[in-house]
Each structure stands twice: as structure tokens, then as C-alpha cells.
PDB file of C-alpha atoms in Angstrom:
ATOM      1  CA  MET A   1      -6.648   9.871  84.608  1.00  0.00           C
ATOM      2  CA  ASN A   2      -4.580  12.609  83.000  1.00  0.00           C
ATOM      3  CA  ILE A   3      -1.430  10.907  82.910  1.00  0.00           C
ATOM      4  CA  GLU A   4      -2.936   7.849  80.684  1.00  0.00           C
ATOM      5  CA  ARG A   5      -5.139  10.385  79.009  1.00  0.00           C
ATOM      6  CA  GLU A   6      -1.429  11.896  77.726  1.00  0.00           C
ATOM      7  CA  LYS A   7       0.277   8.138  76.667  1.00  0.00           C
ATOM      8  CA  VAL A   8      -2.646   7.389  74.890  1.00  0.00           C
ATOM      9  CA  MET A   9      -2.606  10.481  73.121  1.00  0.00           C
ATOM     10  CA  ASN A  10       2.097  10.756  72.647  1.00  0.00           C
ATOM     11  CA  LEU A  11       0.700   6.920  71.068  1.00  0.00           C
ATOM     12  CA  LEU A  12      -1.965   7.983  68.671  1.00  0.00           C
ATOM     13  CA  LYS A  13      -0.016  10.916  67.410  1.00  0.00           C
ATOM     14  CA  PRO A  14       2.832   8.828  65.278  1.00  0.00           C
ATOM     15  CA  THR A  15       0.160   6.149  64.575  1.00  0.00           C
ATOM     16  CA  MET A  16      -2.226   8.699  63.278  1.00  0.00           C
ATOM     17  CA  ASN A  17       0.580  10.240  61.118  1.00  0.00           C
ATOM     18  CA  VAL A  18       1.644   6.762  60.072  1.00  0.00           C
ATOM     19  CA  ILE A  19      -2.032   6.302  58.801  1.00  0.00           C
ATOM     20  CA  ILE A  20      -2.181   9.707  57.547  1.00  0.00           C
ATOM     21  CA  LEU A  21       1.025   8.258  55.252  1.00  0.00           C
ATOM     22  CA  VAL A  22      -0.268   5.389  53.957  1.00  0.00           C
ATOM     23  CA  ALA A  23      -4.060   6.846  52.370  1.00  0.00           C
ATOM     24  CA  VAL A  24      -2.435   9.731  50.773  1.00  0.00           C
ATOM     25  CA  GLY A  25       0.554   7.167  49.470  1.00  0.00           C
ATOM     26  CA  THR A  26      -2.704   4.746  47.990  1.00  0.00           C
ATOM     27  CA  ALA A  27      -4.776   7.457  46.861  1.00  0.00           C
ATOM     28  CA  MET A  28      -1.916   8.826  44.701  1.00  0.00           C
ATOM     29  CA  PHE A  29      -1.468   4.995  43.482  1.00  0.00           C
ATOM     30  CA  SER A  30      -4.969   4.678  42.648  1.00  0.00           C
ATOM     31  CA  LEU A  31      -4.912   8.247  41.377  1.00  0.00           C
ATOM     32  CA  GLY A  32      -1.687   7.510  38.812  1.00  0.00           C
ATOM     33  CA  SER A  33      -3.587   3.954  37.779  1.00  0.00           C
ATOM     34  CA  ALA A  34      -6.654   6.063  36.982  1.00  0.00           C
ATOM     35  CA  TYR A  35      -4.776   8.431  34.884  1.00  0.00           C
ATOM     36  CA  GLN A  36      -3.022   6.063  33.345  1.00  0.00           C
ATOM     37  CA  ASN A  37      -6.151   3.942  32.333  1.00  0.00           C
ATOM     38  CA  HIS A  38      -7.790   6.474  31.040  1.00  0.00           C
ATOM     39  CA  LYS A  39      -4.853   8.115  28.489  1.00  0.00           C
ATOM     40  CA  ALA A  40      -4.924   4.081  27.259  1.00  0.00           C
ATOM     41  CA  LYS A  41      -8.558   4.753  26.124  1.00  0.00           C
ATOM     42  CA  GLU A  42      -7.073   7.779  25.028  1.00  0.00           C
ATOM     43  CA  GLN A  43      -5.090   6.111  22.871  1.00  0.00           C
ATOM     44  CA  VAL A  44      -6.547   3.268  21.305  1.00  0.00           C
ATOM     45  CA  LYS A  45      -5.913   3.661  17.247  1.00  0.00           C
ATOM     46  CA  VAL A  46      -8.541   4.780  15.080  1.00  0.00           C
ATOM     47  CA  GLU A  47      -8.400   3.309  11.625  1.00  0.00           C
ATOM     48  CA  ASN A  48      -8.397   5.753   9.145  1.00  0.00           C
ATOM     49  CA  PRO A  49      -8.605   4.752   5.666  1.00  0.00           C
ATOM     50  CA  TYR A  50      -7.464   7.527   3.759  1.00  0.00           C
ATOM     51  CA  ALA A  51      -4.083   6.690   5.713  1.00  0.00           C
ATOM     52  CA  HIS A  52      -3.232   4.482   2.970  1.00  0.00           C
ATOM     53  CA  ALA A  53      -1.501   5.576  -0.048  1.00  0.00           C
ATOM     54  CA  TYR A  54      -2.588   2.494  -2.913  1.00  0.00           C
ATOM     55  CA  SER A  55      -0.544   1.774  -5.405  1.00  0.00           C
ATOM     56  CA  PRO A  56      -2.704   0.995  -9.330  1.00  0.00           C
ATOM     57  CA  GLU A  57      -1.332  -3.012  -8.196  1.00  0.00           C
ATOM     58  CA  GLU A  58      -3.306  -3.168  -4.884  1.00  0.00           C
ATOM     59  CA  ILE A  59      -6.935  -1.380  -5.965  1.00  0.00           C
ATOM     60  CA  SER A  60      -9.031  -0.861  -8.996  1.00  0.00           C
ATOM     61  CA  ILE A  61     -10.975   2.536 -10.207  1.00  0.00           C
ATOM     62  CA  ALA A  62     -14.584   2.602 -10.958  1.00  0.00           C
ATOM     63  CA  VAL A  63     -17.444   5.760 -11.213  1.00  0.00           C
ATOM     64  CA  ASN A  64     -20.908   4.539 -10.821  1.00  0.00           C
ATOM     65  CA  GLU A  65     -23.533   5.970 -12.297  1.00  0.00           C
ATOM     66  CA  SER A  66     -23.872   9.235  -9.534  1.00  0.00           C
ATOM     67  CA  ASN A  67     -20.486   9.854 -10.922  1.00  0.00           C
ATOM     68  CA  GLU A  68     -19.254   8.950  -6.839  1.00  0.00           C
ATOM     69  CA  LEU A  69     -15.668   7.216  -7.198  1.00  0.00           C
ATOM     70  CA  ILE A  70     -15.027   3.520  -5.993  1.00  0.00           C
ATOM     71  CA  MET A  71     -11.490   2.426  -5.010  1.00  0.00           C
ATOM     72  CA  ILE A  72     -11.842  -1.114  -4.763  1.00  0.00           C
ATOM     73  CA  GLU A  73      -9.185  -3.059  -2.391  1.00  0.00           C
ATOM     74  CA  ARG A  74      -8.003  -6.140  -5.140  1.00  0.00           C
ATOM     75  CA  ALA A  75      -7.084  -8.500  -1.990  1.00  0.00           C
ATOM     76  CA  THR A  76     -10.077  -7.993   0.229  1.00  0.00           C
ATOM     77  CA  GLY A  77     -13.017  -6.478  -1.817  1.00  0.00           C
ATOM     78  CA  GLU A  78     -13.340  -3.612   0.591  1.00  0.00           C
ATOM     79  CA  TYR A  79     -14.034  -0.829  -0.737  1.00  0.00           C
ATOM     80  CA  ILE A  80     -14.202   2.907  -0.534  1.00  0.00           C
ATOM     81  CA  VAL A  81     -16.609   5.519  -2.295  1.00  0.00           C
ATOM     82  CA  TYR A  82     -15.760   9.442  -2.503  1.00  0.00           C
ATOM     83  CA  SER A  83     -18.225  11.644  -3.440  1.00  0.00           C
ATOM     84  CA  ASP A  84     -18.927  12.715  -7.003  1.00  0.00           C
ATOM     85  CA  GLU A  85     -16.594  16.058  -6.659  1.00  0.00           C
ATOM     86  CA  ILE A  86     -13.605  14.007  -4.951  1.00  0.00           C
ATOM     87  CA  GLY A  87     -14.323  11.826  -8.663  1.00  0.00           C
ATOM     88  CA  GLN A  88     -14.246  14.990 -10.863  1.00  0.00           C
ATOM     89  CA  THR A  89     -11.269  16.703  -9.226  1.00  0.00           C
ATOM     90  CA  ILE A  90      -9.314  12.853  -9.382  1.00  0.00           C
ATOM     91  CA  PHE A  91     -10.287  12.224 -12.911  1.00  0.00           C
ATOM     92  CA  GLY A  92      -9.217  15.874 -13.613  1.00  0.00           C
ATOM     93  CA  MET A  93      -5.591  15.715 -12.277  1.00  0.00           C
ATOM     94  CA  TYR A  94      -5.680  12.420 -14.060  1.00  0.00           C
ATOM     95  CA  ALA A  95      -6.455  13.593 -17.314  1.00  0.00           C
ATOM     96  CA  ASN A  96      -4.134  17.287 -16.549  1.00  0.00           C
ATOM     97  CA  ARG A  97      -1.114  14.104 -16.073  1.00  0.00           C
ATOM     98  CA  ILE A  98      -2.005  12.472 -19.125  1.00  0.00           C
ATOM     99  CA  HIS A  99      -1.669  15.261 -21.122  1.00  0.00           C
ATOM    100  CA  GLN A 100       1.289  16.792 -19.725  1.00  0.00           C
ATOM    101  CA  GLU A 101       2.969  13.119 -20.698  1.00  0.00           C
ATOM    102  CA  ALA A 102       1.904  12.935 -24.313  1.00  0.00           C
ATOM    103  CA  THR A 103       2.828  16.579 -24.571  1.00  0.00           C
ATOM    104  CA  ASN A 104       6.361  16.323 -23.560  1.00  0.00           C
ATOM    105  CA  ALA A 105       6.805  13.501 -25.296  1.00  0.00           C
ATOM    106  CA  SER A 106       5.596  14.938 -28.295  1.00  0.00           C
ATOM    107  CA  LYS A 107       8.403  17.948 -28.079  1.00  0.00           C
TER     108      LYS A 107
END
């Protein structure tokens, strides 16, 4: 009986090693796949409406009664509303540029 038990143990050890190796390999592969899926979800591109610099041919600019700046895309009709402070700042920059151009032209 003792000899049979030794034979069984000798056969079982390499089998257990293979089972452990396959289990660890499968776990690592699963972990790698889960990490790759998680990274792909993080890299979903969020469109930023402020990322594109518009040219005067692409947009129309308006100011509503609340002094909010409205930029309207001519091609699609989509618009972005900016707060009144941004509208006043952009208007000040635009007015300053026109003033500088007029001052430089007269010199």
C-alpha cells in the first residue's frame, strides 16, 4: 500500500506543477486583458469645443442682451455661449487691435 501511495505522489507532483503553471498563465493573461480594456476606456476621446481655433469665415459672432458672447458655426448652425466676462474681454482685445491698427496706419 505504501509503494502505491509513493507512485501516486510521484505522478501527482508533475501534474500539479503543470496545473499551477497553466493556472498562473491564464490568470496573467486575464489580468493583461482586463488592464488593456481598462486603458481603452480611459482613452475615450472627449470632444472639446474650445480645442479648435475658428477663422472668421467659419463662424459668426454675436452678443445677446445679457452680454454673453455667442459663436455660431456657419456650416452646421451649432453655437457656443460664453459668459459675459469672456465676451467683454474678447471685445476689449478686438477693440484694442483695431485701435492699434488705426494708430499705426496714421504714423
